[in-house]
Short mmCIF file of C-alpha atoms in Angstrom, two decimals:
data_model
loop_
_atom_site.label_atom_id
_atom_site.label_comp_id
_atom_site.label_asym_id
_atom_site.label_seq_id
_atom_site.Cartn_x
_atom_site.Cartn_y
_atom_site.Cartn_z
CA MET F 1404 0.00 0.00 0.00
CA PRO F 1405 1.42 3.45 -0.89
CA LEU F 1406 2.72 5.45 2.07
CA SER F 1407 0.44 8.38 1.20
CA PHE F 1408 -2.64 6.15 1.68
CA ILE F 1409 -1.36 4.91 5.05
CA ILE F 1410 -0.74 8.46 6.26
CA SER F 1411 -4.12 9.65 5.01
CA ALA F 1412 -5.80 6.91 7.02
CA ILE F 1413 -4.26 8.04 10.32
CA VAL F 1414 -4.37 11.82 9.84
CA ASN F 1415 -6.91 13.75 11.88
CA ALA F 1416 -8.91 15.19 8.98
CA ASP F 1417 -11.74 16.93 10.83
CA THR F 1418 -11.17 20.13 8.85
CA ASN F 1419 -10.94 20.68 5.12
CA ASP F 1420 -8.94 23.88 5.56
CA SER F 1421 -5.79 22.38 7.08
CA VAL F 1422 -3.19 20.40 5.15
CA THR F 1423 -0.14 18.57 6.48
CA PHE F 1424 3.00 18.30 4.36
CA ILE F 1425 5.11 15.26 5.27
CA ASN F 1426 8.73 14.94 4.18
CA THR F 1427 9.61 11.24 3.98
CA LEU F 1428 13.24 11.94 3.05
CA SER F 1429 16.17 12.07 5.50
CA PHE F 1430 17.16 15.65 4.67
CA ASP F 1431 15.46 19.04 4.80
CA ARG F 1432 13.84 20.00 1.51
CA CYS F 1433 12.76 23.30 -0.02
CA ASP F 1434 11.76 22.22 -3.53
CA PRO F 1435 8.46 23.40 -5.10
CA ILE F 1436 5.40 21.67 -3.64
CA PHE F 1437 2.50 20.80 -5.93
CA LEU F 1438 -0.82 20.67 -4.05
CA GLU F 1439 -4.16 19.76 -5.60
CA CYS F 1440 -6.82 22.04 -4.10
CA GLU F 1441 -9.99 23.94 -4.92
CA GLU F 1442 -9.84 27.06 -7.03
CA GLY F 1443 -9.62 30.35 -5.20
CA TYR F 1444 -7.54 29.01 -2.29
CA ILE F 1445 -3.95 29.67 -1.30
CA ALA F 1446 -1.82 28.72 1.72
CA ASP F 1447 -1.48 31.02 4.73
CA LEU F 1448 2.26 31.25 4.14
CA ASP F 1449 4.64 34.09 3.47
CA CYS F 1450 6.23 32.46 0.45
CA LYS F 1451 5.80 32.32 -3.31
CA GLN F 1452 2.59 30.70 -4.57
CA GLN F 1453 0.94 30.14 -7.93
CA THR F 1454 -1.97 28.18 -9.37
CA TYR F 1455 -2.45 26.46 -12.71
CA LYS F 1456 -4.47 23.67 -14.33
CA ASN F 1457 -2.40 20.53 -14.87
CA LEU F 1458 -2.61 18.10 -17.78
CA ASP F 1459 -5.45 16.23 -16.03
CA GLY F 1460 -7.44 19.48 -15.71
CA LYS F 1461 -6.98 19.66 -11.93
CA ASN F 1462 -6.33 22.91 -10.08
CA ILE F 1463 -2.80 22.86 -8.65
CA LEU F 1464 -1.29 25.25 -6.11
CA ILE F 1465 2.51 25.48 -6.38
CA ILE F 1466 4.33 26.60 -3.23
CA SER F 1467 7.99 27.63 -3.37
CA GLY F 1468 10.28 28.57 -0.50
CA LEU F 1469 8.76 26.36 2.22
CA THR F 1470 11.30 24.18 4.04
CA VAL F 1471 9.98 20.86 5.34
CA PRO F 1472 12.48 19.29 7.79
CA ALA F 1473 13.80 15.76 7.39
CA PHE F 1474 11.30 13.03 8.31
CA SER F 1475 9.04 15.73 9.71
CA SER F 1476 5.83 17.56 8.89
CA ILE F 1477 4.42 21.06 8.62
CA LYS F 1478 0.76 21.98 8.91
CA ILE F 1479 -0.67 24.81 6.83
CA ASN F 1480 -4.11 26.30 6.42
CA LEU F 1481 -5.81 27.01 3.13
CA ILE F 1482 -7.50 30.37 2.89
CA LYS F 1483 -9.48 32.09 0.18
CA GLY F 1484 -7.37 34.44 -1.87
CA ASN F 1485 -5.27 34.94 -4.95
CA ALA F 1486 -1.57 34.28 -5.26
CA ASP F 1487 0.74 37.21 -5.89
CA SER F 1488 1.34 37.35 -9.65
CA LYS F 1489 4.55 39.40 -9.40
CA SER F 1490 7.30 37.42 -11.11
CA THR F 1491 11.06 37.59 -11.52
CA ILE F 1492 10.73 35.68 -14.80
CA THR F 1493 10.17 37.40 -18.12
CA VAL F 1494 8.72 35.58 -21.10
CA SER F 1495 8.07 36.34 -24.75
CA GLU F 1496 6.99 34.29 -27.75
CA ASN F 1497 10.44 32.81 -28.28
CA SER F 1498 12.34 33.31 -25.02
CA VAL F 1499 12.28 33.01 -21.23
CA SER F 1500 14.60 34.73 -18.79
CA THR F 1501 14.80 33.40 -15.22
CA PRO F 1502 17.16 34.44 -12.40
CA PHE F 1503 19.31 31.48 -13.48
CA ALA F 1504 19.24 31.41 -17.28
CA ASP F 1505 18.46 33.18 -20.54
CA ILE F 1506 16.63 30.71 -22.77
CA LYS F 1507 15.66 30.98 -26.44
CA PHE F 1508 13.36 28.67 -28.36
CA ASP F 1509 13.44 27.48 -31.96
CA GLU F 1510 10.41 27.33 -34.24
CA LYS F 1511 9.21 24.10 -32.60
CA GLY F 1512 9.54 25.41 -29.04
CA TYR F 1513 12.68 23.38 -28.30
CA ILE F 1514 15.52 25.13 -26.44
CA GLU F 1515 18.02 26.35 -29.03
CA SER F 1516 20.00 28.46 -26.55
CA PHE F 1517 20.50 28.07 -22.80
CA ILE F 1518 22.89 30.56 -21.23
CA ASP F 1519 23.52 29.86 -17.55
CA LYS F 1520 23.85 33.28 -15.91
CA ARG F 1521 25.83 31.88 -12.96
CA ALA F 1522 28.66 30.59 -15.16
CA ASN F 1523 28.04 32.87 -18.16
CA ARG F 1524 28.21 29.92 -20.52
CA GLU F 1525 26.12 28.43 -23.30
CA ILE F 1526 24.94 24.93 -22.35
CA ARG F 1527 23.36 23.91 -25.65
CA GLY F 1528 25.99 22.19 -27.77
CA GLU F 1529 26.20 21.08 -31.37
CA GLY F 1530 23.37 18.89 -32.56
CA TYR F 1531 19.74 19.00 -31.54
CA SER F 1532 18.13 21.74 -29.49
CA LEU F 1533 17.53 20.78 -25.88
CA ASN F 1534 14.46 18.58 -25.34
CA THR F 1535 14.06 17.64 -29.00
CA PHE F 1536 11.84 14.59 -29.48
CA ILE F 1537 13.59 12.12 -31.78
CA THR F 1538 12.22 8.82 -33.06
CA ALA F 1539 13.66 5.74 -34.73
CA GLU F 1540 12.55 2.43 -36.15
CA ASP F 1541 12.90 -0.25 -33.48
CA LEU F 1542 13.11 -3.81 -34.84
CA PRO F 1543 15.45 -5.80 -32.58
CA THR F 1544 16.72 -9.17 -33.79
CA MET F 1545 15.28 -10.90 -30.73
CA TYR F 1546 13.05 -10.15 -27.73
CA ASP F 1547 10.89 -7.47 -29.28
CA ASN F 1548 9.75 -5.83 -26.04
CA TRP F 1549 13.09 -5.94 -24.25
CA ASP F 1550 16.07 -5.62 -26.61
CA VAL F 1551 17.42 -2.64 -28.47
CA ASP F 1552 20.04 -3.12 -31.19
CA ALA F 1553 22.99 -0.81 -31.74
CA ASP F 1554 21.95 0.17 -35.25
CA PHE F 1555 18.94 2.07 -33.95
CA GLU F 1556 21.25 4.93 -32.92
CA CYS F 1557 21.88 5.92 -36.54
CA LYS F 1558 18.14 5.90 -37.30
CA PHE F 1559 17.07 8.61 -34.85
CA ALA F 1560 15.76 11.83 -36.34
CA ASP F 1561 13.56 14.77 -35.40
CA ASN F 1562 10.30 13.97 -37.15
CA SER F 1563 8.12 15.95 -34.78
CA ALA F 1564 5.65 18.68 -35.65
CA LEU F 1565 4.42 21.35 -33.24
CA ILE F 1566 0.62 21.26 -33.00
CA SER F 1567 0.00 23.90 -30.33
CA ARG F 1568 1.89 25.96 -27.76
CA GLU F 1569 0.72 28.41 -25.09
CA ILE F 1570 1.70 29.96 -21.76
CA ILE F 1571 -0.79 28.51 -19.30
CA SER F 1572 0.58 30.16 -16.13
CA HIS F 1573 2.99 32.98 -15.29
CA GLY F 1574 3.44 33.80 -11.62
CA ALA F 1575 5.86 34.15 -8.75
CA VAL F 1576 6.93 30.49 -8.80
CA ALA F 1577 7.31 29.64 -12.47
CA VAL F 1578 6.38 30.14 -16.09
CA VAL F 1579 4.50 27.11 -17.37
CA ILE F 1580 4.40 26.52 -21.13
CA ARG F 1581 2.21 23.78 -22.58
CA SER F 1582 3.11 22.29 -25.95
CA THR F 1583 1.65 19.45 -28.00
CA TYR F 1584 3.73 17.61 -30.60
CA LYS F 1585 2.94 15.07 -33.24
CA VAL F 1586 5.99 12.81 -32.90
CA THR F 1587 4.85 10.17 -35.42
CA ALA F 1588 1.91 9.80 -37.76
CA LYS F 1589 -0.10 8.19 -34.95
CA SER F 1590 1.35 9.38 -31.63
CA THR F 1591 1.42 12.70 -29.79
CA VAL F 1592 3.21 14.16 -26.77
CA THR F 1593 1.74 16.91 -24.60
CA GLN F 1594 4.06 18.58 -22.16
CA ASP F 1595 4.01 21.23 -19.44
CA VAL F 1596 7.48 22.76 -19.06
CA PHE F 1597 8.26 24.63 -15.82
CA TYR F 1598 10.84 27.42 -15.73
CA PHE F 1599 11.24 28.15 -12.02
CA ALA F 1600 12.19 31.37 -10.23
CA ASP F 1601 14.00 29.68 -7.32
CA THR F 1602 15.86 26.81 -8.98
CA ALA F 1603 17.79 26.24 -12.19
CA GLU F 1604 15.87 22.99 -12.77
CA ILE F 1605 13.70 22.82 -15.88
CA ARG F 1606 10.89 20.31 -15.30
CA PHE F 1607 8.97 18.46 -18.01
CA ASP F 1608 5.55 17.07 -17.04
CA THR F 1609 4.81 14.76 -19.95
CA VAL F 1610 1.86 12.79 -21.31
CA MET F 1611 2.37 10.48 -24.30
CA ASP F 1612 -0.57 9.22 -26.36
CA TRP F 1613 1.22 6.30 -27.98
CA GLN F 1614 -0.33 4.38 -30.87
CA ASP F 1615 2.72 3.04 -32.74
CA ASN F 1616 4.43 -0.29 -33.24
CA HIS F 1617 8.20 -0.60 -33.54
CA ARG F 1618 9.01 3.04 -32.91
CA PHE F 1619 11.38 4.28 -30.22
CA LEU F 1620 11.05 7.75 -28.67
CA LYS F 1621 13.82 9.71 -26.96
CA THR F 1622 14.31 13.27 -25.81
CA ALA F 1623 17.67 14.75 -26.81
CA PHE F 1624 19.72 17.14 -24.71
CA ASP F 1625 22.84 17.85 -26.76
CA THR F 1626 25.01 19.91 -24.41
CA ALA F 1627 28.34 21.72 -24.44
CA VAL F 1628 29.50 19.90 -21.28
CA HIS F 1629 32.23 17.34 -21.84
CA ASN F 1630 33.85 14.60 -19.81
CA ASP F 1631 35.23 11.20 -20.75
CA PHE F 1632 32.87 9.65 -18.20
CA ALA F 1633 29.30 10.24 -17.05
CA ARG F 1634 27.78 9.10 -13.77
CA PHE F 1635 24.64 6.95 -13.70
CA GLU F 1636 22.68 6.14 -10.57
CA ILE F 1637 22.31 2.51 -9.62
CA GLN F 1638 20.80 1.10 -6.44
CA TYR F 1639 22.67 2.49 -3.41
CA GLY F 1640 25.21 4.45 -5.43
CA SER F 1641 26.33 5.31 -8.93
CA ILE F 1642 28.63 3.99 -11.65
CA MET F 1643 30.91 5.80 -14.08
CA ARG F 1644 30.60 4.84 -17.75
CA PRO F 1645 32.51 6.19 -20.76
CA THR F 1646 30.99 8.81 -23.03
CA THR F 1647 33.26 7.77 -25.91
CA ARG F 1648 32.98 5.00 -28.51
CA ASN F 1649 36.66 4.07 -28.87
CA ASN F 1650 36.46 0.27 -28.68
CA SER F 1651 33.99 -2.59 -28.80
CA VAL F 1652 33.33 -2.47 -25.04
CA GLU F 1653 32.44 1.23 -25.15
CA LYS F 1654 30.38 0.77 -28.31
CA ALA F 1655 28.31 -1.88 -26.51
CA LYS F 1656 27.23 0.79 -23.99
CA PHE F 1657 25.08 2.67 -26.50
CA GLU F 1658 22.07 2.29 -24.15
CA VAL F 1659 22.60 1.97 -20.40
CA VAL F 1660 20.58 2.00 -17.21
CA ASN F 1661 20.06 4.97 -14.95
CA HIS F 1662 17.74 5.11 -11.97
CA LYS F 1663 16.90 8.59 -10.69
CA TYR F 1664 19.66 10.53 -12.43
CA THR F 1665 22.43 10.70 -14.99
CA ASP F 1666 25.10 13.34 -14.43
CA LEU F 1667 27.69 14.74 -16.82
CA SER F 1668 30.09 17.01 -14.96
CA GLU F 1669 33.32 18.85 -15.36
CA THR F 1670 35.21 19.76 -12.17
CA ARG F 1671 33.28 23.02 -11.64
CA TYR F 1672 30.16 22.67 -13.77
CA GLY F 1673 27.74 19.98 -14.84
CA VAL F 1674 24.30 19.01 -16.07
CA SER F 1675 22.00 16.25 -14.86
CA MET F 1676 19.00 14.44 -16.28
CA LEU F 1677 16.58 13.52 -13.51
CA ASN F 1678 13.60 11.26 -14.09
CA ASP F 1679 10.83 9.57 -12.12
CA SER F 1680 10.23 6.47 -14.25
CA LYS F 1681 12.44 6.27 -17.39
CA TYR F 1682 15.51 4.17 -16.81
CA GLY F 1683 17.30 3.92 -20.17
CA ILE F 1684 19.63 6.58 -21.54
CA SER F 1685 22.35 7.09 -24.15
CA VAL F 1686 25.30 9.40 -23.49
CA GLU F 1687 27.93 10.17 -26.11
CA GLY F 1688 30.19 13.18 -25.83
CA GLY F 1689 28.02 15.93 -24.40
CA ASN F 1690 24.79 14.42 -25.72
CA LEU F 1691 22.29 12.99 -23.22
CA ARG F 1692 19.30 11.21 -24.75
CA LEU F 1693 16.71 9.86 -22.36
CA SER F 1694 14.52 6.98 -23.57
CA LEU F 1695 10.82 7.77 -23.17
CA HIS F 1696 8.97 4.98 -24.96
CA LYS F 1697 9.47 1.74 -26.87
CA GLY F 1698 6.76 0.43 -29.13
CA GLY F 1699 7.27 -3.33 -29.11
CA ASN F 1700 4.31 -5.61 -29.79
CA ARG F 1701 5.41 -9.07 -28.65
CA PRO F 1702 4.16 -10.82 -26.60
CA ASP F 1703 1.33 -8.25 -26.30
CA ILE F 1704 0.55 -6.42 -29.52
CA GLU F 1705 -1.32 -3.68 -27.61
CA GLY F 1706 0.86 -3.64 -24.50
CA ASP F 1707 2.69 -0.37 -25.14
CA LYS F 1708 -0.22 1.58 -26.59
CA GLY F 1709 -2.28 4.12 -24.71
CA ILE F 1710 -1.62 7.03 -22.36
CA HIS F 1711 1.74 7.12 -20.59
CA LYS F 1712 2.84 9.76 -18.06
CA THR F 1713 6.30 10.69 -16.88
CA VAL F 1714 8.21 13.58 -15.34
CA TYR F 1715 11.84 14.36 -16.08
CA SER F 1716 14.07 17.36 -15.40
CA PHE F 1717 17.14 19.04 -16.83
CA LEU F 1718 19.30 20.39 -14.02
CA PRO F 1719 22.40 22.54 -14.67
CA HIS F 1720 24.61 22.99 -11.58
CA ASP F 1721 27.48 25.42 -11.12
CA CYS F 1722 29.76 22.86 -9.46
CA GLY F 1723 30.91 19.31 -10.03
CA PHE F 1724 28.91 16.24 -9.04
CA SER F 1725 27.81 16.14 -5.40
CA SER F 1726 24.97 14.85 -3.31
CA GLU F 1727 23.71 18.39 -2.70
CA ALA F 1728 23.76 19.31 -6.40
CA VAL F 1729 22.42 16.10 -7.95
CA VAL F 1730 21.42 13.26 -5.61
CA LYS F 1731 19.07 15.25 -3.39
CA PRO F 1732 17.19 16.94 -6.28
CA ALA F 1733 16.80 13.49 -7.86
CA TYR F 1734 15.25 12.15 -4.64
CA GLU F 1735 12.98 15.19 -4.41
CA LEU F 1736 11.67 14.60 -7.93
CA ASN F 1737 11.02 10.91 -7.24
CA VAL F 1738 9.65 11.27 -3.70
CA PRO F 1739 7.38 14.36 -3.60
CA VAL F 1740 6.20 15.84 -0.33
CA ILE F 1741 3.08 13.99 0.82
CA ALA F 1742 0.10 16.29 1.31
CA SER F 1743 -2.84 15.12 3.41
CA LYS F 1744 -5.87 16.96 4.69
CA GLY F 1745 -5.88 17.49 8.42
CA ASP F 1746 -3.25 17.52 11.15
CA PHE F 1747 -0.46 14.98 11.47
CA GLU F 1748 2.88 15.22 13.29
CA ALA F 1749 5.71 13.16 11.88
CA ILE F 1750 8.68 12.27 14.10
CA ALA F 1751 12.24 12.44 12.75
CA LEU F 1752 13.45 8.94 13.56
CA VAL F 1753 16.94 8.85 12.02
CA VAL F 1754 18.62 11.95 10.58
CA PRO F 1755 22.24 11.90 9.31
CA GLU F 1756 24.07 15.24 9.53
CA ASN F 1757 26.28 14.76 6.44
CA ASP F 1758 24.59 15.56 3.14
CA ASN F 1759 26.18 12.59 1.36
CA ILE F 1760 24.57 10.05 3.72
CA ILE F 1761 20.99 9.12 2.80
CA VAL F 1762 18.47 7.01 4.72
CA GLU F 1763 17.12 4.89 1.89
CA ALA F 1764 14.63 2.81 3.90
CA ILE F 1765 12.92 2.55 7.27
CA LYS F 1766 10.92 -0.61 7.90
CA PRO F 1767 9.57 -2.76 10.75
CA CYS F 1768 12.03 -5.22 12.23
CA GLU F 1769 11.28 -8.78 11.14
CA ASP F 1770 11.70 -10.37 14.60
CA ASN F 1771 11.07 -7.59 17.15
CA GLU F 1772 7.87 -5.61 17.63
CA LYS F 1773 9.73 -2.90 19.58
CA ALA F 1774 12.39 -2.19 16.97
CA PHE F 1775 12.67 -0.95 13.40
CA ILE F 1776 15.30 -1.14 10.67
CA ALA F 1777 17.02 1.86 9.07
CA ARG F 1778 19.19 1.41 5.99
CA LEU F 1779 21.67 4.18 5.16
CA TYR F 1780 24.28 4.56 2.42
CA GLU F 1781 27.01 6.92 1.22
CA THR F 1782 26.14 8.62 -2.10
CA GLU F 1783 29.30 10.25 -3.46
CA GLY F 1784 31.91 7.50 -3.25
CA THR F 1785 33.97 9.02 -0.45
CA GLN F 1786 35.02 7.97 3.05
CA THR F 1787 32.80 9.74 5.58
CA ASN F 1788 32.40 9.95 9.34
CA CYS F 1789 28.80 10.92 9.99
CA THR F 1790 26.93 11.90 13.15
CA VAL F 1791 23.40 10.47 13.15
CA LYS F 1792 20.63 11.95 15.28
CA PHE F 1793 18.06 9.51 16.68
CA PHE F 1794 14.66 10.28 18.17
CA GLU F 1795 14.13 10.40 21.92
CA GLY F 1796 13.25 7.07 23.41
CA VAL F 1797 15.87 4.97 21.64
CA LYS F 1798 17.06 2.19 23.95
CA LYS F 1799 19.58 0.36 21.80
CA ILE F 1800 21.20 0.66 18.37
CA GLU F 1801 22.71 -2.38 16.71
CA ALA F 1802 24.49 -2.87 13.40
CA THR F 1803 23.16 -5.81 11.39
CA ASP F 1804 23.74 -7.40 8.03
CA MET F 1805 21.11 -6.97 5.33
CA LEU F 1806 19.23 -9.99 6.63
CA GLU F 1807 18.90 -8.18 9.99
CA VAL F 1808 21.24 -10.53 11.80
CA VAL F 1809 22.87 -8.52 14.60
CA GLU F 1810 26.63 -8.03 14.26
CA GLU F 1811 27.39 -5.59 17.08
CA GLU F 1812 25.84 -3.06 19.43
CA LEU F 1813 26.83 0.56 18.78
CA SER F 1814 27.92 2.72 21.69
CA GLY F 1815 27.77 6.13 19.99
CA ASN F 1816 26.05 7.96 17.19
CA VAL F 1817 29.02 8.51 14.86
CA LEU F 1818 29.14 6.06 11.95
CA SER F 1819 32.10 5.56 9.62
CA PHE F 1820 31.16 4.90 5.99
CA ARG F 1821 33.42 3.56 3.27
CA PRO F 1822 32.70 4.79 -0.29
CA PHE F 1823 29.13 3.73 -1.24
CA GLU F 1824 28.89 1.58 1.89
CA ILE F 1825 25.43 0.45 3.00
CA LYS F 1826 24.75 0.25 6.74
CA THR F 1827 21.75 -1.47 8.26
CA LEU F 1828 20.76 -0.48 11.81
CA LYS F 1829 18.35 -2.17 14.20
CA ILE F 1830 16.90 0.50 16.48
CA SER F 1831 15.10 -0.65 19.62
CA TYR F 1832 12.75 1.61 21.56
#
């Protein structure tokens, strides 16, 4: 059962005017919060707010600048009113200027120029404009719904046509531009793109109406950032893979896995592709091309057809790879703040002080009703000594293996992590 349903069941929801935001991550977060609510209501907060209609036609209140502490909650009240429309973002027919970037669009609405104001550099490289939809024939030799063959790389092309494009919201939080594309003769993509005032992240809320067989859809971000290696998230860490095609081993990595992020960084600058559900990507040189859909038809000829939704983001950062710059934003995209009507107080159970230590899971202990399991890991690949804060009432903390077999009792709250090390703790109360 989803955590949001469990929380909703135990929240005191006697009033429709109060809402509790719960942060289920192990670090404080201040990313934009998207709250479905009735029209004509805003939060009683002194922070940026804005409303818009999402792709499902629902009224959404966006709140920016509200910090929700790690594993904790904040209650707000909804009041009648209108959000302040004053914005630090300017927009015209073919450009957007945010506090972070000057952006220009081509005739299809793709990003043909992205100048990061912080570094005073052009991010868009040679090749396609940023967020260009490219398609290719997809006829693998075997395993129609699973395999991709290397020759499909040379087949990709921009065959899209812009059907419609409009600014649907312009406020204190963001400019939201909605575009619809015909990407093949049968399939369309509708997308809300968010250009935020408080973050350099560009977010793409995407709905695909897919009706094709044997067509592969990607979004291309051909950048001017270069490194011989890119970093791809895997479970409990990341792996470096080459961005070159110099030998048969590198050529075989034309399509690789990424979980929540792929990062391409120089020592002092980088760009990341974040996603909430699309786990295949191609990276060559400075070109990042995220796989969005594959139209196989075996064993189910209709299996890939229909409406598909996804969210992905393009995140430039004015530093090299780090947990603060990449890993945390990727978690925030994948694990949104939970909003529930009523009043609920969450307790911060386990909070690491170092930003490169993440609590990935908290679960009941398998063999003790008065204990729970916390699983933590190091995200950057560096040796770290980390102080961990535990909630009041903890009686004993034990280190276990991943099967929850106790290895030793811990006497303090400072844990030493090797690069990418996973630690499992049994916490008795």
